[in-house]
mmCIF file of C-alpha atoms and ligand atoms in Angstrom:
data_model
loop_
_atom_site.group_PDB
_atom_site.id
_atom_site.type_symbol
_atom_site.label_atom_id
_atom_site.label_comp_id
_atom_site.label_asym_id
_atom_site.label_seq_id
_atom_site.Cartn_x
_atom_site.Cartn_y
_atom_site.Cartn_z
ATOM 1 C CA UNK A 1 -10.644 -1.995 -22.208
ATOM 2 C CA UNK A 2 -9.840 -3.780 -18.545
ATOM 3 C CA UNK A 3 -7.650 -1.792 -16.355
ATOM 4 C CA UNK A 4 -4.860 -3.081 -14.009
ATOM 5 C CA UNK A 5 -3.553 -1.804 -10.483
ATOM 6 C CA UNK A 6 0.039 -2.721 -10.531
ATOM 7 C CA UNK A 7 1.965 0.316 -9.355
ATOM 8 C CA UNK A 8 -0.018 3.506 -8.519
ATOM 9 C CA UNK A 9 1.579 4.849 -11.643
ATOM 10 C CA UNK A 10 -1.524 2.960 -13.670
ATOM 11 C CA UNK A 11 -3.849 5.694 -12.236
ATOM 12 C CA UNK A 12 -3.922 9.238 -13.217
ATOM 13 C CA UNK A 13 -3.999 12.126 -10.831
ATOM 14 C CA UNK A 14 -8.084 12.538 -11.624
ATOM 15 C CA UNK A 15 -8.490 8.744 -11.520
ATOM 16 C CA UNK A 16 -6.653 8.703 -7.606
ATOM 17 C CA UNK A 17 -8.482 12.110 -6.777
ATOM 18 C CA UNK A 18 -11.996 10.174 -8.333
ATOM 19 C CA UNK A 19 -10.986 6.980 -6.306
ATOM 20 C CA UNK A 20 -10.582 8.705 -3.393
ATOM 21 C CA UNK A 21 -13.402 10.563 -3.221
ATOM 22 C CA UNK A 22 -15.482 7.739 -3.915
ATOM 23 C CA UNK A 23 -13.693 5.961 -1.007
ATOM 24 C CA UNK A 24 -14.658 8.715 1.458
ATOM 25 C CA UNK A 25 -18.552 8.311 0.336
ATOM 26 C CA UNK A 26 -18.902 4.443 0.286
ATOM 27 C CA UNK A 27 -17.525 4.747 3.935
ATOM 28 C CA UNK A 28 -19.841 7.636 5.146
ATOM 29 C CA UNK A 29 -22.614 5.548 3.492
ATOM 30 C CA UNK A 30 -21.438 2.607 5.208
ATOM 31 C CA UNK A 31 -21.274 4.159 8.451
ATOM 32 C CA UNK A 32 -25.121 5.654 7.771
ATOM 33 C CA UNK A 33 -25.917 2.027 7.351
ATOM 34 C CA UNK A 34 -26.532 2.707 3.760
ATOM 35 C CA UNK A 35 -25.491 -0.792 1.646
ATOM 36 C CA UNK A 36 -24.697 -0.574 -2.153
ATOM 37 C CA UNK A 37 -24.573 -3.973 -4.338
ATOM 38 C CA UNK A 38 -23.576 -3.365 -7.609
ATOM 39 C CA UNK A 39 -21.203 -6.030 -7.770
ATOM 40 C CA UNK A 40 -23.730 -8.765 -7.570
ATOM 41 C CA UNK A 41 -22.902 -11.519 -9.506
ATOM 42 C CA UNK A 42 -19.057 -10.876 -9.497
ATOM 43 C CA UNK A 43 -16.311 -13.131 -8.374
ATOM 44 C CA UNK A 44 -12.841 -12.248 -7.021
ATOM 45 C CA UNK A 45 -9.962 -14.292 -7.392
ATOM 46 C CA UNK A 46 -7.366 -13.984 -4.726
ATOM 47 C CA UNK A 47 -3.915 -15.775 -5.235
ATOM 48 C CA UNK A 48 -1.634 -15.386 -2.011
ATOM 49 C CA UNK A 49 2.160 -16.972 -2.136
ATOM 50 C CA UNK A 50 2.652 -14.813 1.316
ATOM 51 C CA UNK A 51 0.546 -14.468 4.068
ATOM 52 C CA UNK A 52 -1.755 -11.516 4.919
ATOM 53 C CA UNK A 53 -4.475 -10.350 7.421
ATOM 54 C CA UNK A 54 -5.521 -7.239 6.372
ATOM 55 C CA UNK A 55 -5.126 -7.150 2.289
ATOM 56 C CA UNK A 56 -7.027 -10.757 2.408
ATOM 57 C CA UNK A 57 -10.046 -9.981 4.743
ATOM 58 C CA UNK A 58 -10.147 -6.416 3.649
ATOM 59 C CA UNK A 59 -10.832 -7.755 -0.407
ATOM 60 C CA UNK A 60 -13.154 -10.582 0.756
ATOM 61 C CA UNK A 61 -15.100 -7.791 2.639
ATOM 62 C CA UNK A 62 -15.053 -5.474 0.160
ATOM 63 C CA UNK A 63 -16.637 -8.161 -2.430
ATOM 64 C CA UNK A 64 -18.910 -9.595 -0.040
ATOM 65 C CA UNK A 65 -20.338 -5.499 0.994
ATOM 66 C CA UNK A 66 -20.745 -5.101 -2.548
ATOM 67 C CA UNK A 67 -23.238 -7.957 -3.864
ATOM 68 C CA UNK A 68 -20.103 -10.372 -5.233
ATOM 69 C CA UNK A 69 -17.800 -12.899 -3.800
ATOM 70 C CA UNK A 70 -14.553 -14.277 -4.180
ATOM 71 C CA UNK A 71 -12.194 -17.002 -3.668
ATOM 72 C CA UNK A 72 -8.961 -17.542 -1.601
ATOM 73 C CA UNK A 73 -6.239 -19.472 -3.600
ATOM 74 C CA UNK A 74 -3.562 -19.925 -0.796
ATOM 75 C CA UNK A 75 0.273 -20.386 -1.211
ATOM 76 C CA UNK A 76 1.045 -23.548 -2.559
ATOM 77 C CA UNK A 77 -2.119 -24.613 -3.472
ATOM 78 C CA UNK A 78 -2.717 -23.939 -7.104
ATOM 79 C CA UNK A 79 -1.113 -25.777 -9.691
ATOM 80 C CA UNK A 80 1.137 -22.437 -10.051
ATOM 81 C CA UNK A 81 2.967 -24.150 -6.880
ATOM 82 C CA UNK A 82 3.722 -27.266 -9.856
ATOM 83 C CA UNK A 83 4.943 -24.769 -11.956
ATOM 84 C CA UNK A 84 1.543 -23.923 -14.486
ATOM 85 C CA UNK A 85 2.783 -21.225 -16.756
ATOM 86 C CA UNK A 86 1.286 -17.632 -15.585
ATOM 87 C CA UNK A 87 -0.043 -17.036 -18.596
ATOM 88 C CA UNK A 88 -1.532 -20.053 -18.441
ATOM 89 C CA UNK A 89 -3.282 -19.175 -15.120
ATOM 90 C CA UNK A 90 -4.004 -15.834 -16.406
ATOM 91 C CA UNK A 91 -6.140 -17.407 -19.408
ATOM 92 C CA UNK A 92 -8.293 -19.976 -17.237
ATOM 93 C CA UNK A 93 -8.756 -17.735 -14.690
ATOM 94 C CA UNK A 94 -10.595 -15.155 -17.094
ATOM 95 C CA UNK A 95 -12.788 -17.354 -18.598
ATOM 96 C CA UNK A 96 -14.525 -18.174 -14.839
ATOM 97 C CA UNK A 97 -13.339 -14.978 -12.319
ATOM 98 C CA UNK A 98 -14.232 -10.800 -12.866
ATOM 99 C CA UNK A 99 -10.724 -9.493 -11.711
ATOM 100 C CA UNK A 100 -7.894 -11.190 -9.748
ATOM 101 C CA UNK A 101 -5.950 -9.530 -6.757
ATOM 102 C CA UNK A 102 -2.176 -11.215 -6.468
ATOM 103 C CA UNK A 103 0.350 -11.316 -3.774
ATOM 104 C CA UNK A 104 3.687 -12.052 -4.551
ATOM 105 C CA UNK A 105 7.497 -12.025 -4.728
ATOM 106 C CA UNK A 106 8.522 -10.456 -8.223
ATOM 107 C CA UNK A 107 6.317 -7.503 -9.593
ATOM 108 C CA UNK A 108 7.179 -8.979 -13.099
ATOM 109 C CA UNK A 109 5.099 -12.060 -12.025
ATOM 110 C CA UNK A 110 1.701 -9.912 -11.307
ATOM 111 C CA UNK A 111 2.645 -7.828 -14.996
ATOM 112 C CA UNK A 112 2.955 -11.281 -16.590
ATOM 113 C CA UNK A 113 -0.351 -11.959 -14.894
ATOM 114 C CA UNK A 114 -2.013 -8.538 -15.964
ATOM 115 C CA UNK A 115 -0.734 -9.333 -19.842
ATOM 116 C CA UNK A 116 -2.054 -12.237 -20.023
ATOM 117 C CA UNK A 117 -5.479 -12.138 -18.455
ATOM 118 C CA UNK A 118 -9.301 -10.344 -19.934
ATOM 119 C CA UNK A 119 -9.872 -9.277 -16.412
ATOM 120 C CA UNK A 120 -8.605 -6.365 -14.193
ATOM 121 C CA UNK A 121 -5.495 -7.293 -12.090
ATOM 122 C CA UNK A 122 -4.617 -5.662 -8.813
ATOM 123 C CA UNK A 123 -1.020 -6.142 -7.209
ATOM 124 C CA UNK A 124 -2.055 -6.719 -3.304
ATOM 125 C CA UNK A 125 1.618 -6.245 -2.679
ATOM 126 C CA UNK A 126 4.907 -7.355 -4.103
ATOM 127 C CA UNK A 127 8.895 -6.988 -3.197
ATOM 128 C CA UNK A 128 8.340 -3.992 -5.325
ATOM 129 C CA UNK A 129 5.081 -2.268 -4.504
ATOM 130 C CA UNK A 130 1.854 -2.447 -2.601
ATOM 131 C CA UNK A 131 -0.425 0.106 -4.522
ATOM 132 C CA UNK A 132 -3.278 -0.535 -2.536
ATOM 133 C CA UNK A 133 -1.955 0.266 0.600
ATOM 134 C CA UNK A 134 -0.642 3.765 -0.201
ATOM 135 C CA UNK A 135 -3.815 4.338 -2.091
ATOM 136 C CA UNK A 136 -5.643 3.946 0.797
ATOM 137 C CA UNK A 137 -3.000 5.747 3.159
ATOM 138 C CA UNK A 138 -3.785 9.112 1.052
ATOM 139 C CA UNK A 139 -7.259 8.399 2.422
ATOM 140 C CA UNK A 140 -6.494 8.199 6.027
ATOM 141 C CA UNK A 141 -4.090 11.290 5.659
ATOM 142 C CA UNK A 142 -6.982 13.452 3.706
ATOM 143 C CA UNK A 143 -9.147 12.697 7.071
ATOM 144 C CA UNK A 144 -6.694 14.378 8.953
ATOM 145 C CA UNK A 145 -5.064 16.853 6.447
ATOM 146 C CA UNK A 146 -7.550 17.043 3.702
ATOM 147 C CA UNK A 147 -5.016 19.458 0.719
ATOM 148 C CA UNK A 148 -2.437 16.422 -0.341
ATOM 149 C CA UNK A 149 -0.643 19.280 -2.674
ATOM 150 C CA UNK A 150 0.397 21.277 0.287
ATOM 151 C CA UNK A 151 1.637 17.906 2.819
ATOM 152 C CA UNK A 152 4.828 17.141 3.760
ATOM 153 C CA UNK A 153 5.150 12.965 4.002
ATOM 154 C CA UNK A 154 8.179 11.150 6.026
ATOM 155 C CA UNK A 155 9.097 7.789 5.391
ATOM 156 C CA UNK A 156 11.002 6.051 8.024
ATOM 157 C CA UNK A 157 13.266 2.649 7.561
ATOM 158 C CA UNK A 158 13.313 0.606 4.639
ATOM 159 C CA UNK A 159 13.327 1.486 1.520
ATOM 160 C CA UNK A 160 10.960 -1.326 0.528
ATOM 161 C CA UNK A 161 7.427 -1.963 -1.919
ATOM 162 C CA UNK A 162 5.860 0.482 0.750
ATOM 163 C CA UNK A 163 8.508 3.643 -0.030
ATOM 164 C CA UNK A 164 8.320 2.790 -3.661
ATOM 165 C CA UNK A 165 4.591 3.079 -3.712
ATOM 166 C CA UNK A 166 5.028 6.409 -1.904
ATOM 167 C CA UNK A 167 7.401 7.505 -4.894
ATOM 168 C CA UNK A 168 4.804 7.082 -7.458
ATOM 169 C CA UNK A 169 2.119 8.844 -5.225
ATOM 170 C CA UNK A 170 4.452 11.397 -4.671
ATOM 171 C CA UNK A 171 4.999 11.609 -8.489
ATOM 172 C CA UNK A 172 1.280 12.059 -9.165
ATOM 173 C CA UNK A 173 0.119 13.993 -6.325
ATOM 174 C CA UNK A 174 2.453 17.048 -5.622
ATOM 175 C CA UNK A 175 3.548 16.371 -1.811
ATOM 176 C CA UNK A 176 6.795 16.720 -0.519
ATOM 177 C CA UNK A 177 8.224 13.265 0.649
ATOM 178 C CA UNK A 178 11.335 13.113 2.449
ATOM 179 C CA UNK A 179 12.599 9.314 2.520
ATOM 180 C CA UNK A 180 15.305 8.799 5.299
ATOM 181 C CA UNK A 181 16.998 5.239 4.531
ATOM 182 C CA UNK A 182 20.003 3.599 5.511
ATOM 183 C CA UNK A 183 22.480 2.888 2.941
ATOM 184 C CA UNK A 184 22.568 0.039 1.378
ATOM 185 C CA UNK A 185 18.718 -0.270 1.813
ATOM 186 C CA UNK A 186 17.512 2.606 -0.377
ATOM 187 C CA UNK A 187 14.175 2.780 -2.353
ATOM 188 C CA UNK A 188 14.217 1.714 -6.358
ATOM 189 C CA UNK A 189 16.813 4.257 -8.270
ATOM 190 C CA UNK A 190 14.789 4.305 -11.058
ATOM 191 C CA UNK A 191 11.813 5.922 -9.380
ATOM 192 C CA UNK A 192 13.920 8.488 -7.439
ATOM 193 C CA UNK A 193 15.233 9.246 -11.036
ATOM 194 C CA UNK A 194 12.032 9.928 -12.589
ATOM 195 C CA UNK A 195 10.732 12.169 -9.893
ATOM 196 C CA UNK A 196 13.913 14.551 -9.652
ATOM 197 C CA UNK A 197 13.670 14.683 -13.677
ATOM 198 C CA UNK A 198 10.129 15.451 -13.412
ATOM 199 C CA UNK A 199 11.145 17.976 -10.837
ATOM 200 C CA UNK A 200 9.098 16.404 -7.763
ATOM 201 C CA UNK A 201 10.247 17.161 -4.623
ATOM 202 C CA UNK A 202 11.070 13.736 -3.319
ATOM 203 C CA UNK A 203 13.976 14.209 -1.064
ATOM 204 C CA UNK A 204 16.087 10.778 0.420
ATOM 205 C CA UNK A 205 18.560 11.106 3.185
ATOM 206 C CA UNK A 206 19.830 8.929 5.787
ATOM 207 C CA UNK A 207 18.778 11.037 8.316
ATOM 208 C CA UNK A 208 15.672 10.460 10.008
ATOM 209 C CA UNK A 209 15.724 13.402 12.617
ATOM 210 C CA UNK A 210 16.572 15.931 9.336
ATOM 211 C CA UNK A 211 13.462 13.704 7.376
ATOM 212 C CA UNK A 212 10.761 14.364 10.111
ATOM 213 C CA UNK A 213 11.329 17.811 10.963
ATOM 214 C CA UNK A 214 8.185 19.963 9.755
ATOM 215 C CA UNK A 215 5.884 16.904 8.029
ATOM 216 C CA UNK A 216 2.366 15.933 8.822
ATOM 217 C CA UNK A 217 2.735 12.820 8.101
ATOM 218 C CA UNK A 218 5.396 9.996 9.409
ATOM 219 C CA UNK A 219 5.600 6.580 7.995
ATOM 220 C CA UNK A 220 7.258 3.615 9.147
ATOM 221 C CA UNK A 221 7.394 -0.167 8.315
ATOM 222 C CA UNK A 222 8.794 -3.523 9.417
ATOM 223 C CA UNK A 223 12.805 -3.738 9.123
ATOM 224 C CA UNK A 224 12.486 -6.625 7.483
ATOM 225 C CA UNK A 225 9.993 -7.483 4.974
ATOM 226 C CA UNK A 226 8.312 -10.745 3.557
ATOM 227 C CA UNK A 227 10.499 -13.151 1.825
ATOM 228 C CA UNK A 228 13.428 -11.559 4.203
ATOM 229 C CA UNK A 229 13.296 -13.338 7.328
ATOM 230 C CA UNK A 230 16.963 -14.268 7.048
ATOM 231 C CA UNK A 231 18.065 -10.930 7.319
ATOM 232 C CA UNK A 232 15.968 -9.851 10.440
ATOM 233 C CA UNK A 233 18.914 -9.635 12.747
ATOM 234 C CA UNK A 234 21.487 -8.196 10.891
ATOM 235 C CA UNK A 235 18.743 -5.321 9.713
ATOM 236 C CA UNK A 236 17.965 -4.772 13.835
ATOM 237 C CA UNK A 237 21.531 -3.601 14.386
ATOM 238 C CA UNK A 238 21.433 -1.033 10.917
ATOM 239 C CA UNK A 239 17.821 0.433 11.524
ATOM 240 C CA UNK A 240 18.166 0.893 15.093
ATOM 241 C CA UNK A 241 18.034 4.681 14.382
ATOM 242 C CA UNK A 242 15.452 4.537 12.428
ATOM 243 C CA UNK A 243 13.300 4.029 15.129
ATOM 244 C CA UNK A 244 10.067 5.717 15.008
ATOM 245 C CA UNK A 245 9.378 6.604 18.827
ATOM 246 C CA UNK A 246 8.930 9.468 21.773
ATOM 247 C CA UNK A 247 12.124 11.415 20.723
ATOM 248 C CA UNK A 248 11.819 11.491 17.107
ATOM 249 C CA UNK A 249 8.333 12.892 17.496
ATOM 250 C CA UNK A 250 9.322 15.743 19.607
ATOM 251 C CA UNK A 251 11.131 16.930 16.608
ATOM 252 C CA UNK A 252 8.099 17.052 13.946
ATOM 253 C CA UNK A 253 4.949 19.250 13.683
ATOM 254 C CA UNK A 254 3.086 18.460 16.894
ATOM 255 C CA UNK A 255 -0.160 17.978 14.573
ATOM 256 C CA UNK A 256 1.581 15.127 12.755
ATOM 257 C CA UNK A 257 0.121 11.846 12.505
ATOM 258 C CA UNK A 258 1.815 8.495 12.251
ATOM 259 C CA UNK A 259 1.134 5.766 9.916
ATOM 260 C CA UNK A 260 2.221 2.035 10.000
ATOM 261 C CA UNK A 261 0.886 -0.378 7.214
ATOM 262 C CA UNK A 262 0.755 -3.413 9.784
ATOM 263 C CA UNK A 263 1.836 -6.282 10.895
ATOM 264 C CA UNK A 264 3.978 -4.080 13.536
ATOM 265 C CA UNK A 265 6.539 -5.310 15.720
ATOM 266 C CA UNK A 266 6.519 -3.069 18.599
ATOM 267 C CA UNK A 267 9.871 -2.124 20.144
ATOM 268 C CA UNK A 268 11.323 -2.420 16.695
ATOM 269 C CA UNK A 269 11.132 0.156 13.769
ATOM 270 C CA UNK A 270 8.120 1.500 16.463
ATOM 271 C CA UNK A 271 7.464 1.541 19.839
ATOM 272 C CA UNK A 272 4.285 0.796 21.772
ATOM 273 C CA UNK A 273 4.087 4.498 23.231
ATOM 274 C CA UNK A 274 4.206 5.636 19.481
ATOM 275 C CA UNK A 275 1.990 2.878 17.980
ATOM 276 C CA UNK A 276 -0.744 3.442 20.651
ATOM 277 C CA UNK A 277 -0.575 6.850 21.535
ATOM 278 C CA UNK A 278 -2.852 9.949 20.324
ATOM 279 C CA UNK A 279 -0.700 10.506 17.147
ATOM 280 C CA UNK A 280 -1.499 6.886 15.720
ATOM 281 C CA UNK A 281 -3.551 6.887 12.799
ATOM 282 C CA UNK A 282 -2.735 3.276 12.017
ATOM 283 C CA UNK A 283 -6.589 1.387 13.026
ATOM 284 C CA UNK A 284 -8.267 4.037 10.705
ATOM 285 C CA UNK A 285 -5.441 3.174 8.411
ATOM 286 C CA UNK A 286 -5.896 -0.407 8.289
ATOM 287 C CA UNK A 287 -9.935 0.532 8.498
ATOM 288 C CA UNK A 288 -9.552 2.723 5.316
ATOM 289 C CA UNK A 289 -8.092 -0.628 3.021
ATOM 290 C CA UNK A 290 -11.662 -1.475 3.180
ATOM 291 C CA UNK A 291 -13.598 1.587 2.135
ATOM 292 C CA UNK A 292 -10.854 2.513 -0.850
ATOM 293 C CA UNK A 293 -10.762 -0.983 -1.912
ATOM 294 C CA UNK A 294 -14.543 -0.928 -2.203
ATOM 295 C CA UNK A 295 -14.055 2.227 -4.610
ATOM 296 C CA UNK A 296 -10.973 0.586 -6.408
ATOM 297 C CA UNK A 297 -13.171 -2.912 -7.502
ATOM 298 C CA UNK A 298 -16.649 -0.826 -8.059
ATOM 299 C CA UNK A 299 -14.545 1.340 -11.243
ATOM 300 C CA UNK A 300 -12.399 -2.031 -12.006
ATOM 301 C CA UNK A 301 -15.257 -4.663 -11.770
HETATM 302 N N1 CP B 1 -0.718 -4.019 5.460
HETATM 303 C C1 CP B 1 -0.945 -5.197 4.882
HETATM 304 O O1 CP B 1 -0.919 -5.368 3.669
HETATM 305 O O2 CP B 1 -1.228 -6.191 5.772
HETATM 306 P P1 CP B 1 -1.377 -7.726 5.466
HETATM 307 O O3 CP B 1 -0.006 -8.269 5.196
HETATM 308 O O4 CP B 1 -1.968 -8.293 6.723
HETATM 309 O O5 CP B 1 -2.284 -7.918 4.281
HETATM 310 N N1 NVA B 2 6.988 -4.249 3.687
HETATM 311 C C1 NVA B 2 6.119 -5.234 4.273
HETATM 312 C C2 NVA B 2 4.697 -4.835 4.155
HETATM 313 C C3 NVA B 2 3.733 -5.786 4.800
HETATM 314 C C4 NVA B 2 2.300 -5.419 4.584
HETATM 315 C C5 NVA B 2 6.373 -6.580 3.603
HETATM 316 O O1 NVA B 2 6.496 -6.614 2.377
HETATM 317 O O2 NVA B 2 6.429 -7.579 4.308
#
């Protein structure tokens, strides 16, 4: 039966532990100059209704490294834009494509999608969740702090599709997350639910300095997200504290790395000193989309 990625919650512990450990050998291989091809003959489809940099090149990569190739269907320019049913989509799609990664506004539109289609799906991020990037977060942490069961994770800012995704690792993997949010701009209630009734330690606060204190691990994002450009300034005035910078490092482990999913906007939820300096993990980070993503579409292909 096909398999979908549209919340890390599709994956089991062993499948994220398998995933990952494949992730970590396609990259040494890669960087022996070792090439594998068992995707040859495969074809990608990639439908984008927001812009990307890394999630785009780092699929197209991925498929080209491994033997296949794929096509970009940008915003606007598929007759979804004049309103072609998803399942319709879903159905042509499988009869020519192997899997499909989507990029969208609402995560129902990628599980309408995944219903309706032969062929894996993989959310490349929604308002909800971006699976892929946390997936292949836990690999540039394990590089640094290979036991994930005994880490402490901080997550800075919004409580957007990147905190959620953290959530559900957290609920698989048994990390301790702390979440410091504003209010009024926490992660999805649901989720929080489910990990205090399946006794996770998943912690949210609105304190960022309390947060921080004794993690490996600190996570940040923009303030304001795709889709909510309107907001921008009014959000620069709230998450002001949640600035990830000098000071707020001086209070966690001095071992601790910082990650940043990109596009960053320096000055804002991070500042140039912290983005740039010896604690950044975030070019491996954005390195690592690559090598898990190769993993991900070699078990989903
Ligand atoms: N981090 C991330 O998903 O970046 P892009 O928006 O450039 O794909
Ligand atoms: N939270 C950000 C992530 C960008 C990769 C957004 O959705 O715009």
């Amino acid at each position: 039966m096909k398999r979908d990625l549209l919340t890390i919650q599709d994956l089991t512990r062993e499948e994220i532990e398998t995933l990952l450990a494949r992730a970590r050998e396609l990259k040494a291989w890669q960087q022996q100059g070792r090439s594998q091809t068992p995707l040859q003959g495969k074809i990608l489809a990639l439908i984008f209704d927001k812009p990307s940099t890394r999630t785009r090149v780092s699929f197209e990569v991925a498929m080209a490294q491994l033997g296949g190739t794929s096509i970009y269907l940008a915003p606007g320019q598929t007759q979804m834009a004049r309103n072609e049913p998803m399942p319709d989509t879903a159905r042509v799609l499988s009869r020519y494509v192997n899997g499909v990664v989507i990029r969208t506004f609402a995560q129902e539109a990628v599980a309408e999608l995944a219903r309706h289609a032969a062929i894996p799906v993989i959310n490349g991020l929604t308002d909800s969740h971006h699976p892929c990037q946390v997936l292949s977060d836990l690999m540039t942490v394990q590089e640094h702090f290979p036991d994930l069961a005994h880490l402490k994770v901080a997550w800075v800012g919004d409580g957007n599709n990147m905190a959620n995704s953290w959530i559900t690792a957290a609920l698989h993997l048994d990390f301790v997350l702390y979440l410091a949010c504003p209010k009024g701009y926490e992660p999805d209630s649901a989720l929080l639910q489910e990990a205090q009734k399946k006794g996770k330690k998943v912690y949210l606060t609105q304190d960022p300095k309390a947060a921080v204190a004794d993690v490996q691990v600190i996570n940040t994002d923009v303030w304001a997200s795709m889709g909510q450009e309107e907001e921008a300034e009014a959000r620069k005035e709230v998450f002001q504290p949640y600035q990830v910078n000098a000071d707020l490092l001086k209070l966690t482990r001095p071992e601790a790395i910082v990650l940043h999913c990109l596009p960053a906007h320096r000055e804002e939820e991070i500042t140039a000193e912290v983005l740039d300096g010896p604690q950044s993990a975030v070019w491996d980070q954005a390195e690592n989309r690559l090598h898990f993503q190769k993993a991900l579409l070699e078990w989903l292909l």
